[in-house]
C-alpha positions as CSV (number, residue, x, y, z in Angstrom):
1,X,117.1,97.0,87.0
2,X,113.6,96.6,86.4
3,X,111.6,100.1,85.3
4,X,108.6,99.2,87.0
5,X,110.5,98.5,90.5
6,X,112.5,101.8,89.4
7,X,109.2,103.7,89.1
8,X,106.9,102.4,91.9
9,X,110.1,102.8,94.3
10,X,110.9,105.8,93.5
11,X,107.8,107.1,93.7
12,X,106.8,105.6,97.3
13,X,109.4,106.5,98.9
14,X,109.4,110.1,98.4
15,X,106.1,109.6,99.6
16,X,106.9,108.0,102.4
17,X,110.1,110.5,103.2
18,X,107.4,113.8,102.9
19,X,105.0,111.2,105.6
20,X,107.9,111.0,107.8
21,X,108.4,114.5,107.5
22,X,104.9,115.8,108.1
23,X,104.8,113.5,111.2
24,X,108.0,115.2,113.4
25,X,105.0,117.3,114.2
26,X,102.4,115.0,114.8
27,X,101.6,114.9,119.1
28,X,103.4,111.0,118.8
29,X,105.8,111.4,116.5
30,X,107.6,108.3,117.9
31,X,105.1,106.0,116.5
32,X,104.5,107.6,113.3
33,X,108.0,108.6,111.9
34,X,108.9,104.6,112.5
35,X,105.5,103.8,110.4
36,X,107.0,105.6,107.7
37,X,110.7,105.3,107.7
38,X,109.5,101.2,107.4
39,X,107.9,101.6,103.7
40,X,110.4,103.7,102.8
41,X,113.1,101.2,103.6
42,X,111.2,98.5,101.6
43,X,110.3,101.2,98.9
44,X,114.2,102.0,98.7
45,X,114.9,98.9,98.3
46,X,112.7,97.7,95.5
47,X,114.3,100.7,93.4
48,X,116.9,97.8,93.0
49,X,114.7,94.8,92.9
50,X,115.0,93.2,96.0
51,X,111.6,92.5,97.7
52,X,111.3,89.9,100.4
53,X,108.2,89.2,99.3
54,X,107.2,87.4,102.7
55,X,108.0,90.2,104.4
56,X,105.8,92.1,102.2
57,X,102.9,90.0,102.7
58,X,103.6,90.6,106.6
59,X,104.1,94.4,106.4
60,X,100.7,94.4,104.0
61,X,98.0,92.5,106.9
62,X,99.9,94.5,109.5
63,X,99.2,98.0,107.9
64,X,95.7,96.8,106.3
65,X,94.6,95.7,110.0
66,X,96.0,99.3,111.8
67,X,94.4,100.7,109.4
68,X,91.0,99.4,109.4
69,X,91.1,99.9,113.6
70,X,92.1,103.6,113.0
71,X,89.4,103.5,110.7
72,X,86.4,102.3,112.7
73,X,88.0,104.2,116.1
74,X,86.2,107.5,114.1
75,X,82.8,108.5,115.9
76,X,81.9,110.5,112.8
77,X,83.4,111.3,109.5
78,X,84.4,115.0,108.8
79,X,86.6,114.5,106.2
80,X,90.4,115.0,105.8
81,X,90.9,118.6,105.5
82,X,88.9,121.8,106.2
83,X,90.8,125.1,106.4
84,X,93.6,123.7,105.7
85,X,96.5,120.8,106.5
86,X,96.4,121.2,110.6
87,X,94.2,118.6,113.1
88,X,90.9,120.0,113.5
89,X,89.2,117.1,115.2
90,X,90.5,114.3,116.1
91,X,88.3,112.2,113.9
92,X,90.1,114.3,110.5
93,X,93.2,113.0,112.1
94,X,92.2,109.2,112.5
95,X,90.8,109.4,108.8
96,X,93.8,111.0,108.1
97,X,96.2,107.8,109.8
98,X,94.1,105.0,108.3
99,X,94.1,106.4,104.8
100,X,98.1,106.7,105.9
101,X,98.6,103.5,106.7
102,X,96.5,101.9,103.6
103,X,98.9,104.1,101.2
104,X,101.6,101.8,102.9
105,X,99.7,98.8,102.6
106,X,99.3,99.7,98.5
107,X,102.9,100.1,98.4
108,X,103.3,96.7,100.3
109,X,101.1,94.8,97.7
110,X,102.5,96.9,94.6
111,X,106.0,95.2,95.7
112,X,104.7,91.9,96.1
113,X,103.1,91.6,93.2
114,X,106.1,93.2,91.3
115,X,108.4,90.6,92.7
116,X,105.8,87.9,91.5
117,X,105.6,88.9,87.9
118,X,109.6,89.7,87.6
119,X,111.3,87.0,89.9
């Protein structure tokens, strides 16, 4: 087993398990849980080394490109938190998805790349 797969897995997907979490009380948690039960999967299994590294580069434009139309759907930008963690405007909350979903597309690349250099 390869430390750096150990590592980057480990770390991503208790990321992604706490993202999954936060989101059961998100308005549509049926589309956000699934977003982040998906890295996780992939994050699990890179613990172990085994990346399908087409699938990552699949996973990566599809996150990268939901993330960049969450991004410009914003009319203004008021930042991720104010008071605290709970949805104050609804622009916070699409800055807060399309931040979201590039975290997953890092963890996409950071797999493909891993794969690259070690298989």
């Amino acid at each position: 087993m390869n430390k750096a797969f150990l590592i980057s897995g480990s770390l991503f997907t208790i990321i992604f398990i706490l993202f999954a979490y936060w989101q059961l009380n998100d308005p549509d948690p049926i589309l956000w849980v699934p977003v982040y039960l998906i890295p996780t999967y992939t994050a699990f299994r890179a613990i172990s080394g085994k990346v399908n590294s087409e699938l990552m580069i699949i996973l990566f434009i599809l996150s990268g490109v939901a993330g960049l139309q969450t991004w410009v759907e914003m009319t203004a930008w008021e930042g991720f938190i104010t008071d605290g963690l709970s949805m104050k405007t609804m622009n916070q909350e699409l800055a807060r998805e399309a931040v979201g979903l590039w975290i997953t597309s890092l963890s996409f690349v950071t797999f493909y790349l891993l794969d690259k250099k070690y298989n």
